[in-house]
Short mmCIF file of C-alpha atoms and ligand atoms in Angstrom, two decimals:
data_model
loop_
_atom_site.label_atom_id
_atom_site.label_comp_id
_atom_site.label_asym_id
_atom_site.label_seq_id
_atom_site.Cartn_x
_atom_site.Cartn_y
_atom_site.Cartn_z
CA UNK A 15 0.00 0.00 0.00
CA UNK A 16 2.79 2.36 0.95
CA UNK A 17 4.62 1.65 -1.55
CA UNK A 18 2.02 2.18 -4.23
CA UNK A 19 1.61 5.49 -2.43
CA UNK A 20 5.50 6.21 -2.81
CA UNK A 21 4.79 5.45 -6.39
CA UNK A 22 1.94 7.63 -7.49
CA UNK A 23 3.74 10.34 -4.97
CA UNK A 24 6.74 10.21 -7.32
CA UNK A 25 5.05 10.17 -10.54
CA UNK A 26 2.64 13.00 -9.93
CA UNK A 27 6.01 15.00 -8.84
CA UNK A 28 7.99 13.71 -11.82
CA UNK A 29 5.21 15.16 -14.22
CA UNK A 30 5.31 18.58 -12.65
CA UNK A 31 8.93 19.04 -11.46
CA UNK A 32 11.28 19.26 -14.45
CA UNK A 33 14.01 18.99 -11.87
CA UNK A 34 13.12 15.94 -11.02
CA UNK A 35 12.09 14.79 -14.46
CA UNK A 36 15.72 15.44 -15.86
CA UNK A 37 17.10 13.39 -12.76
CA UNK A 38 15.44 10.71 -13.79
CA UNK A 39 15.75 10.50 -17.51
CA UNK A 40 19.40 10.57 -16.52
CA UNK A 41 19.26 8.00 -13.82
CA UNK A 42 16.53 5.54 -15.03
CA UNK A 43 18.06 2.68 -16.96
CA UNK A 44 14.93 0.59 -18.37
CA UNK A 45 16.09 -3.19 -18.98
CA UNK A 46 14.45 -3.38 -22.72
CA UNK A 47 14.64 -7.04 -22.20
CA UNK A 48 12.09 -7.76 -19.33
CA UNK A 49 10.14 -5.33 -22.16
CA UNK A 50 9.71 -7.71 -25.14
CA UNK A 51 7.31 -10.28 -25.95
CA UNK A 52 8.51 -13.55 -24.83
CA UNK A 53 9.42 -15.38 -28.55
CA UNK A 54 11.40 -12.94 -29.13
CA UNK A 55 14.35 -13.31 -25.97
CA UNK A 56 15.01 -16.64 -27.66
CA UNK A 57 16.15 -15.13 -31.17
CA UNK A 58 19.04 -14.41 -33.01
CA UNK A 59 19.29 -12.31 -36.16
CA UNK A 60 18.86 -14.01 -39.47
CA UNK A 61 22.33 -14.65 -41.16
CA UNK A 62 22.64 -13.41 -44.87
CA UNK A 63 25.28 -14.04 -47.10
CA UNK A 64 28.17 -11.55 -46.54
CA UNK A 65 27.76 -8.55 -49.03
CA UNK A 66 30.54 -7.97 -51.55
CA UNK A 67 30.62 -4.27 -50.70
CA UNK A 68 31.40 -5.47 -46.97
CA UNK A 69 34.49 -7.81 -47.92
CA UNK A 70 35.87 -5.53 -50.33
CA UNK A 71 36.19 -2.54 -47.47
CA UNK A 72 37.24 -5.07 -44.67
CA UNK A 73 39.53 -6.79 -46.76
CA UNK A 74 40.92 -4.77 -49.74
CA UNK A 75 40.25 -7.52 -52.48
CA UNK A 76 38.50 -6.70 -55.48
CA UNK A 77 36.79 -9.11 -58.15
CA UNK A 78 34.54 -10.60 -55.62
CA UNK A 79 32.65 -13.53 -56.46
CA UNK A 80 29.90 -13.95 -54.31
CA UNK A 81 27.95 -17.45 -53.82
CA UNK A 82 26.84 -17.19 -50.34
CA UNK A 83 23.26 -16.47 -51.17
CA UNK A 84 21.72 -18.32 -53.96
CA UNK A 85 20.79 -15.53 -56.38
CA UNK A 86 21.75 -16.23 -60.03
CA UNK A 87 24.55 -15.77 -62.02
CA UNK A 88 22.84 -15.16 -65.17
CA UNK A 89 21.32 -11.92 -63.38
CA UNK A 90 17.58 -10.48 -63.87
CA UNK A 91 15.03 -11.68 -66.23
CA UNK A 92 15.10 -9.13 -68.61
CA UNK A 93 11.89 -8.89 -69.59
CA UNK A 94 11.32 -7.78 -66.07
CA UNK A 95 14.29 -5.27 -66.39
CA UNK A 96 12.15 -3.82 -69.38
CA UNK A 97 9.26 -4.06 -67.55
CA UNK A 98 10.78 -1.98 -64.41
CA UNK A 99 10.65 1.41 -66.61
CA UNK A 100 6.85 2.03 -66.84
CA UNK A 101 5.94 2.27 -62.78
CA UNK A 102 9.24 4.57 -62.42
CA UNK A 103 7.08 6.91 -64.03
CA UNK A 104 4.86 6.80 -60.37
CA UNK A 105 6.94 6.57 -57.89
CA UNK A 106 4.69 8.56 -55.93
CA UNK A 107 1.82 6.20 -56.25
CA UNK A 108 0.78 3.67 -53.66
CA UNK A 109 1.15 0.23 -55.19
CA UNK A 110 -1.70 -1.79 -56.04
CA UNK A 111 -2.31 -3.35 -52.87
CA UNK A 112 -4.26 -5.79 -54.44
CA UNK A 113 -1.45 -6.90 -56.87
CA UNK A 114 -4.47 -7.72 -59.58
CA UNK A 115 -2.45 -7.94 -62.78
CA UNK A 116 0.15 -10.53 -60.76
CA UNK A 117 -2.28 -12.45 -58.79
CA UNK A 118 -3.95 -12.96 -62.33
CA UNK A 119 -1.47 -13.90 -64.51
CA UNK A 120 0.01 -16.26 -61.42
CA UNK A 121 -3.74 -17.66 -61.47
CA UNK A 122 -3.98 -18.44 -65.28
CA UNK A 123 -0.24 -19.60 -65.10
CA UNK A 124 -0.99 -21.95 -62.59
CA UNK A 125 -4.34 -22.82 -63.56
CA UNK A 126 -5.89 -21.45 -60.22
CA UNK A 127 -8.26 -18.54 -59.16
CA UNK A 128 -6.57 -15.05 -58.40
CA UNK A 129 -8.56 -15.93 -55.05
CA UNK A 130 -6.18 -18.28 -53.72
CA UNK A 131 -3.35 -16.44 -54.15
CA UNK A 132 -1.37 -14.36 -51.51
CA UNK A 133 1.75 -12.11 -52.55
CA UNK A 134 4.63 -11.38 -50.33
CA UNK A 135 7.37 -8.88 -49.35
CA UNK A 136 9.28 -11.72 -50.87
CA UNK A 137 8.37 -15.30 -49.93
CA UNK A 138 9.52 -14.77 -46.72
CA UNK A 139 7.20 -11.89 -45.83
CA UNK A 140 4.71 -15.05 -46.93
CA UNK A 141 5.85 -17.29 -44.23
CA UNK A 142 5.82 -14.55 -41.49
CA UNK A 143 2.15 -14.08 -42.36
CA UNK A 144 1.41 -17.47 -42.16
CA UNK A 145 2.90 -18.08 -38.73
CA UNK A 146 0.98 -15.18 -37.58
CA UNK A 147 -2.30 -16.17 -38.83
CA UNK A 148 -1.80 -19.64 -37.15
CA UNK A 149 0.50 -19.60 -34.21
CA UNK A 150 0.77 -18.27 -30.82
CA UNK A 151 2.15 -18.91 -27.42
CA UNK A 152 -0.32 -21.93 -26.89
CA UNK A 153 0.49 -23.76 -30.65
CA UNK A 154 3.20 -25.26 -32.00
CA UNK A 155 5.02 -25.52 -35.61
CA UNK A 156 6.80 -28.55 -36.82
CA UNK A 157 10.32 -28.51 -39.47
CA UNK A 158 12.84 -30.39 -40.08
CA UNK A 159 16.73 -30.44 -38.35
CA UNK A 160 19.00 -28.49 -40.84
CA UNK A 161 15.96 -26.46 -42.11
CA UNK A 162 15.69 -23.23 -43.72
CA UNK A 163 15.89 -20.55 -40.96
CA UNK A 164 13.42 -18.43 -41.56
CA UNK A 165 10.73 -21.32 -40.20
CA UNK A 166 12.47 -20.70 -36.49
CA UNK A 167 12.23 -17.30 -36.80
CA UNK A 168 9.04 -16.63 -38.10
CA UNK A 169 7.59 -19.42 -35.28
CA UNK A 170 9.36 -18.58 -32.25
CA UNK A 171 8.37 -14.28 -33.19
CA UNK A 172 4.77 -15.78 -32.54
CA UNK A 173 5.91 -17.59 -28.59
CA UNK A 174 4.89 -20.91 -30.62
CA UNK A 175 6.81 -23.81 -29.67
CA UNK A 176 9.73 -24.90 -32.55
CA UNK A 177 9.64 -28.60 -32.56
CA UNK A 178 12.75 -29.69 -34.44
CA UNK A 179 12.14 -33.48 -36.05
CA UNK A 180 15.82 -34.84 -36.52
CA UNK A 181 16.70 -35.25 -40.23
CA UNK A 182 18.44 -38.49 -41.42
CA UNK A 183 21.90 -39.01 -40.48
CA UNK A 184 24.78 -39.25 -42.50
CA UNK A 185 24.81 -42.14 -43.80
CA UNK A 186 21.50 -42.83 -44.08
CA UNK A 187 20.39 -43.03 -48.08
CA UNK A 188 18.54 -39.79 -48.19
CA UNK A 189 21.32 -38.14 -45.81
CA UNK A 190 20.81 -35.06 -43.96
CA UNK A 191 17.04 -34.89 -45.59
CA UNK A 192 13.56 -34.54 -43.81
CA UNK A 193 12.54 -37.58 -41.97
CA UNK A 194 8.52 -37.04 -42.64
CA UNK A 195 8.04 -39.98 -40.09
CA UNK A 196 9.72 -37.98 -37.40
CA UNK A 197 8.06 -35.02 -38.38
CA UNK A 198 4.51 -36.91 -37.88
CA UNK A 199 5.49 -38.20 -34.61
CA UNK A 200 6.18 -34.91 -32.97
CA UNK A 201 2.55 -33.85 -34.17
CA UNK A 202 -0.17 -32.99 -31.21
CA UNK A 203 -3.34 -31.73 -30.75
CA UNK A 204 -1.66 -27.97 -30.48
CA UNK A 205 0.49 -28.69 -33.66
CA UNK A 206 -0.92 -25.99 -36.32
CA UNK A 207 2.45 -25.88 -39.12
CA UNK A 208 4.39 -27.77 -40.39
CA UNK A 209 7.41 -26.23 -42.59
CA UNK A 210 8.66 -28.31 -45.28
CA UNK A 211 11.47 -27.01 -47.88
CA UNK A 212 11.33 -28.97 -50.95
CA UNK A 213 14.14 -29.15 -51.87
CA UNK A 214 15.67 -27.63 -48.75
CA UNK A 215 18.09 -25.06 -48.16
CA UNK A 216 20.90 -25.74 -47.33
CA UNK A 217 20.70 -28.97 -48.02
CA UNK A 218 18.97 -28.97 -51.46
CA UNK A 219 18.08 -32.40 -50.11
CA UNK A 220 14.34 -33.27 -51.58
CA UNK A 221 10.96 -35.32 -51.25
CA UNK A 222 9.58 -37.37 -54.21
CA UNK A 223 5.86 -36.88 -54.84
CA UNK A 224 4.56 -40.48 -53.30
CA UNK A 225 6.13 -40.03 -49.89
CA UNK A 226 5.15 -36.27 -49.68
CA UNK A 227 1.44 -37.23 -50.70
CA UNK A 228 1.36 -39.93 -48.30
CA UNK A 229 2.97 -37.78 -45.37
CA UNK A 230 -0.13 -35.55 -46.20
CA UNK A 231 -2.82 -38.33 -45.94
CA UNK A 232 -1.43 -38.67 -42.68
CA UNK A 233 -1.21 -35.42 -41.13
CA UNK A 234 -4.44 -34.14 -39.40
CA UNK A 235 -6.60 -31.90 -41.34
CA UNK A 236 -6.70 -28.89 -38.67
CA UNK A 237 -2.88 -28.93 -39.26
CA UNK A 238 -1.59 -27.03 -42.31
CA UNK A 239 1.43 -27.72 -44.21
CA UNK A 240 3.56 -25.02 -45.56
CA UNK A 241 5.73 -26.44 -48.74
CA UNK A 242 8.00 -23.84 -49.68
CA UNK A 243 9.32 -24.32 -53.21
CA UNK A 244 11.36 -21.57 -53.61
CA UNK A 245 13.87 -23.44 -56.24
CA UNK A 246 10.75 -24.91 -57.97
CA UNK A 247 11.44 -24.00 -61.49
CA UNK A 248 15.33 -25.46 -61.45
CA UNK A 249 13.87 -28.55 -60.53
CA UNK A 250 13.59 -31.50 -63.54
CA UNK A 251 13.46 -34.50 -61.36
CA UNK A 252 10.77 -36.48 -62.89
CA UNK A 253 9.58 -37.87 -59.40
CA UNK A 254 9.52 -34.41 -57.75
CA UNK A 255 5.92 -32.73 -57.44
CA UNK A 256 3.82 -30.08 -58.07
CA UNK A 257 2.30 -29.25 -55.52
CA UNK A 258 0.03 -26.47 -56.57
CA UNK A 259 -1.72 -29.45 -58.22
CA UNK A 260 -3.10 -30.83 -55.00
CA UNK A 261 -4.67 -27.72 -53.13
CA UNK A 262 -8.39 -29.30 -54.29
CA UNK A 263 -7.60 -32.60 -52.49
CA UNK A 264 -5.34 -31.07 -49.36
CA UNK A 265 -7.11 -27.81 -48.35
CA UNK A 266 -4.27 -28.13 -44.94
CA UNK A 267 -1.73 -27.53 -48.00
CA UNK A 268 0.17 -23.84 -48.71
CA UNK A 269 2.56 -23.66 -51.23
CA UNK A 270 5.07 -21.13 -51.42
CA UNK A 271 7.24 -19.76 -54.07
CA UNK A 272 9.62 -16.52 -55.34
CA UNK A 273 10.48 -14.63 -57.98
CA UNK A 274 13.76 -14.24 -55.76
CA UNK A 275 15.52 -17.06 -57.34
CA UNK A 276 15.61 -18.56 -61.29
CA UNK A 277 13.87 -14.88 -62.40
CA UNK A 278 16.99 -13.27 -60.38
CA UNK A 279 14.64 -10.51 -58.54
CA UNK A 280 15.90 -10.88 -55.53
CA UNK A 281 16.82 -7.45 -54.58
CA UNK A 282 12.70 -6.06 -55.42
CA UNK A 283 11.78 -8.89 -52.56
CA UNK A 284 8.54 -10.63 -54.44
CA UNK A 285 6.73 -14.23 -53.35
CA UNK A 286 3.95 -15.75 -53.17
CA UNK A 287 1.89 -18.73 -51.72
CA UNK A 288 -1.18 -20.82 -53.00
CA UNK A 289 -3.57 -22.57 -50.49
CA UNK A 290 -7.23 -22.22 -50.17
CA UNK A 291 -9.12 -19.30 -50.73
CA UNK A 292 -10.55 -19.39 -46.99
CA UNK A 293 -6.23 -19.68 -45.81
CA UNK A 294 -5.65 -16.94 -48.53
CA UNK A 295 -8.34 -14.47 -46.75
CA UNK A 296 -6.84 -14.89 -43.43
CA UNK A 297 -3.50 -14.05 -44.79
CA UNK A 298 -4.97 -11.28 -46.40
CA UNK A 299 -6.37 -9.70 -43.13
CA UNK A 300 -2.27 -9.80 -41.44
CA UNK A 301 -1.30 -8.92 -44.72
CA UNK A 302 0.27 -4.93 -44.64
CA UNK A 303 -1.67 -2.85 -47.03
CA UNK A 304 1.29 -2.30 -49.61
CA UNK A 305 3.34 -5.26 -48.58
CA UNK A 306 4.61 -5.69 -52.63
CA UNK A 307 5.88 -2.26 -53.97
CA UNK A 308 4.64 -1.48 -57.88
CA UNK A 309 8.00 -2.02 -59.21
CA UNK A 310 8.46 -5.75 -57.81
CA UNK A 311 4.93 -6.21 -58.85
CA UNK A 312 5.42 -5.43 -62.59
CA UNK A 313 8.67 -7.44 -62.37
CA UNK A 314 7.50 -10.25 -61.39
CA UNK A 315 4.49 -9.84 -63.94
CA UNK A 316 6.74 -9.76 -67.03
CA UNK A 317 9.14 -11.94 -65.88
CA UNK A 318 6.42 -14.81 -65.89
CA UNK A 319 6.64 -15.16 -69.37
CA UNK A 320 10.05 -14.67 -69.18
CA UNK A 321 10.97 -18.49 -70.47
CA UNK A 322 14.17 -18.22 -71.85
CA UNK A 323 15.65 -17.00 -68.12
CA UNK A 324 13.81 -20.29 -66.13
CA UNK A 325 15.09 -22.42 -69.53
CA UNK A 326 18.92 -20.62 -69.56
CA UNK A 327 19.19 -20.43 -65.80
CA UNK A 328 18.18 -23.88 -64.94
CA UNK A 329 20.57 -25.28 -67.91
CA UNK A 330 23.66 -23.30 -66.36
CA UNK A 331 22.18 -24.56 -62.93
CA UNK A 332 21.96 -28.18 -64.13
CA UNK A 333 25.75 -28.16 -65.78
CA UNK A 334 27.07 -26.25 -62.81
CA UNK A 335 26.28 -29.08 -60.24
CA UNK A 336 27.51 -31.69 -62.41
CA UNK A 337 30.74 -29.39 -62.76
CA UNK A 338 30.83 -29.58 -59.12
CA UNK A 339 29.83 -33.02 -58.39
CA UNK A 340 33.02 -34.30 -60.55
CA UNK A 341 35.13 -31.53 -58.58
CA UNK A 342 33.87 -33.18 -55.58
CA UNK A 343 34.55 -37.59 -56.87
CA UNK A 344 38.32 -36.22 -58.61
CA UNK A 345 39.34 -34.39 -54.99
CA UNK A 346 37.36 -37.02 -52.51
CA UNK A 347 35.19 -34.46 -51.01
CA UNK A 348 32.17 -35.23 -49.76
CA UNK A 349 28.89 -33.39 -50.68
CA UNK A 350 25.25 -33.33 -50.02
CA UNK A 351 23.45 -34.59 -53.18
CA UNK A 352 21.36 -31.37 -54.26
CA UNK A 353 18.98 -30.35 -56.52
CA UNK A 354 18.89 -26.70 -55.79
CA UNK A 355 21.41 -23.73 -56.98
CA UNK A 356 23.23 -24.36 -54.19
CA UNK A 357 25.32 -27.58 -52.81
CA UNK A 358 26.94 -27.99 -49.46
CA UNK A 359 30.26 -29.30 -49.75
CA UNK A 360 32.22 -31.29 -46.75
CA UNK A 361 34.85 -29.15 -45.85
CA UNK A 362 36.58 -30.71 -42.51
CA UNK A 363 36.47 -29.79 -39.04
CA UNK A 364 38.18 -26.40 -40.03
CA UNK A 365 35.37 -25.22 -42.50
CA UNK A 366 35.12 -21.89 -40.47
CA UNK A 367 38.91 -21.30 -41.49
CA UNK A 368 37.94 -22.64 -45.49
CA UNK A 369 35.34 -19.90 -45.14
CA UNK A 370 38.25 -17.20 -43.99
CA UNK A 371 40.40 -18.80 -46.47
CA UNK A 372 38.57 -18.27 -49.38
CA UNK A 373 36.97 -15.08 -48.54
CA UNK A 374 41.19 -13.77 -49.10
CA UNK A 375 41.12 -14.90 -52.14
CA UNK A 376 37.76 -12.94 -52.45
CA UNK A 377 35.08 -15.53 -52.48
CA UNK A 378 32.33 -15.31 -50.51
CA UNK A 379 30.15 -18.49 -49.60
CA UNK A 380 28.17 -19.68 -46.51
CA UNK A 381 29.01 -21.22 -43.59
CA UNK A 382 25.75 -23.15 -42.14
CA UNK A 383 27.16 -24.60 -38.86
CA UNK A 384 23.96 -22.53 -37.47
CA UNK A 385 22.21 -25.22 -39.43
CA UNK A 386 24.16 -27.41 -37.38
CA UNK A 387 26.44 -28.26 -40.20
CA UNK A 388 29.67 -27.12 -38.95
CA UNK A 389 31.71 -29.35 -41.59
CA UNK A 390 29.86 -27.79 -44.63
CA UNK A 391 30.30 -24.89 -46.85
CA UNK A 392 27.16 -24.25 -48.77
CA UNK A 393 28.25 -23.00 -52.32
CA UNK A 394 25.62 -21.36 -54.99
CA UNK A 395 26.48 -22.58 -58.32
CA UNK A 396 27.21 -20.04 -60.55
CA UNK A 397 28.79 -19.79 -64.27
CA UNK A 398 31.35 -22.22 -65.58
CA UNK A 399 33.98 -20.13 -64.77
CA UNK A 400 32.77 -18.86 -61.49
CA UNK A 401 32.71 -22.15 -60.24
CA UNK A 402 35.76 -23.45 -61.91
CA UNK A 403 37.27 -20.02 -59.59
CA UNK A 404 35.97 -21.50 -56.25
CA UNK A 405 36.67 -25.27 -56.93
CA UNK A 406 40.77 -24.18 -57.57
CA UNK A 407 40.60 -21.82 -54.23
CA UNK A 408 39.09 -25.21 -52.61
CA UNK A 409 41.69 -27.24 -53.78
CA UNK A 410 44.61 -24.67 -52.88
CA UNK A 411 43.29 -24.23 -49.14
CA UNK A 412 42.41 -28.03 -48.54
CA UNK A 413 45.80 -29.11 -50.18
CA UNK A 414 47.72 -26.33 -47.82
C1 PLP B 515 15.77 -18.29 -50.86
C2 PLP B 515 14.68 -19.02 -50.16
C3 PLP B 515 13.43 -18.44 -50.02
C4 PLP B 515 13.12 -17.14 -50.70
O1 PLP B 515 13.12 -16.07 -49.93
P1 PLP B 515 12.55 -14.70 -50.54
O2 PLP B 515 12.04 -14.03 -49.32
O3 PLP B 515 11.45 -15.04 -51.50
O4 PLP B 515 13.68 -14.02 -51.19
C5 PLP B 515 12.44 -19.13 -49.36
N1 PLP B 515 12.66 -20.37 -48.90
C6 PLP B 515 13.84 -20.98 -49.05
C7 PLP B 515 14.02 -22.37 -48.57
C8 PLP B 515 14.89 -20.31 -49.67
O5 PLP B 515 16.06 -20.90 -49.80
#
């Protein structure tokens, strides 16, 4: 009682004396901490890909070649570089928040109603929306071990529960991959995502179409399940699915994909998802207003019909990893069999010193022991030459 006395007593003063005011603006040191919403105590910053700008100035080098973060080597779609000229003519316009001519031409291109369709602040911004339409401190999300980050993030922002299924081990046959019967196990009645990268990053290890469609049949209806395809169109595997396909028979089922990748816009941040119309409503309500600015959205519009860049970049893409999966048999390292733009290669114990190693000779690529992968070095494939570049560095350091 007293002391809620004391309180008010000192309050009332503080308003009215600015003596005292100034005393304690100069004294009072607020612990920010005990101020923010629980998920958030338990997270650490999202990792990108060093930039080039940053080595260059810490470092001196020049002729960077960057393949830390999966964007492609061939550049931009250019139709979507042509494209990019009209809506510089109103900059001063609010985007249409909407997104009607991409959320149609997505629809017809996917044979799907504009409906079902939710665009994002890159695919990302997608899976942030989703978590927050579906999770909070008294639910739980499902992924996989040696997932793509973002799922962590996005879930434990929420105060959900991140239940971690262990992937396969080494030297299992699908090593390192998602073990979908683990993943079902750790389901319960409070269980309302479950993340699945297909193929994942880093591991650009993948599910074929019958054991993801079974996993499905299996998990509960009130549960949805995010597959984020966000290296979709590299893909040629004849086994691995299109999802999109089955939204009529799993309405639990989102799909998410980019424009970030093969069309090379990652810098104008553009996804999307598919699902249900009723999911794609809810999203719409967390959604922000202008969440896709007018030049991303007329990017991504051209560059749908942009064929050559998904034929030329998956081509390059297809004759890069082949490029490195010889590099890898001829020098005995071992890699994680991928079908992304990106393969983790088995570096040793010392992979944090590779990393250092070949960032002096000015090449940047990611370490991913915070995907609990400390012996890896996840590499983007790039041109011939590019990755003919970082295969010699390789062999220099690891013969040294
Ligand atoms: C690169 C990537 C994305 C795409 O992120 P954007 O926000 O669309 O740039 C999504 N999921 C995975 C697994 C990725 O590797």
């Amino acid at each position: 009682m007293f002391a809620d006395k004391a309180i008010d007593f000192y309050y009332s003063y503080l308003r009215y004396s600015p003596l005292i005011k100034w005393i304690h603006n100069m004294t009072a040191s607020i612990d920010f901490q005990t101020l923010a919403v629980n998920g958030v105590l338990g997270l650490h910053p999202y990792q990108p890909g060093k930039p080039i700008e940053e080595l260059e100035r810490e470092l001196g080098v020049s002729d960077t070649l960057k393949l830390a973060s999966n964007e492609n080597p061939l550049g931009a779609s250019s139709q979507a570089l042509i494209a990019l000229q009209d809506p510089l003519q109103t900059l001063h316009l609010y985007p249409d928040g909407s997104g009607f001519a991409l959320k149609n031409k997505l629809a017809t291109t996917l044979t799907l109603e504009p409906e079902q369709i939710t665009l994002g602040n890159g695919s990302n911004d997608v899976l942030d929306l989703i978590a927050r339409c579906f999770l909070d401190n008294t639910s739980n999300a499902i992924f996989s071990q040696h997932a793509f980050a973002v799922y962590h993030i996005v879930t434990q922002a929420t105060g959900a529960e991140s239940r971690v299924a262990t992937a396969y081990s080494a030297d299992h046959p699908s090593a390192y991959g998602h073990d979908l019967e683990a993943m079902l196990n750790l389901i319960d009645a409070q269980t309302r995502i479950i993340f699945i990268a297909n193929p994942n990053n880093p591991t650009g290890t993948w599910l074929k179409a019958a054991e993801l469609e079974s996993f499905l049949q299996r998990v509960p209806p009130e549960t949805i399940v995010v597959i984020d395809e966000a290296y979709f169109e590299y893909v040629s595997e004849e086994k691995y699915p299109d999802t999109t396909k089955w939204l009529e028979r799993f309405h639990n089922l989102i799909v998410t994909r980019t424009f970030s990748k093969i069309y090379g816009l990652a810098a104008l941040r553009v996804g999307y998802c598919v699902s249900h119309a009723e999911i794609a409503d809810l999203l719409n309500r967390v959604r922000q207003p202008f969440n896709v600015n007018s030049l991303a959205l007329a990017a991504a519009t051209a560059a749908l019909d942009d064929r050559e860049q998904v034929v030329m970049s998956s081509e390059i893409n297809r004759d890069g990893l082949a490029q490195w999966e010889k590099a890898c048999a001829d020098h005995d390292w071992n890699y994680i069999p991928s079908i992304g733009n990106f393969i983790c290669v088995n570096v040793g114990p010392d992979a944090m010193d590779v990393y250092d190693a070949l960032l002096h000779k000015g090449i940047i690529v990611r370490p991913v022991a915070n995907y609990e992968l400390p012996h890896h070095l996840r590499i983007t494939i790039g041109k011939k030459e590019q990755n003919q570049r970082c295969i010699e560095a390789l062999e220099q350091i690891l013969n040294d």
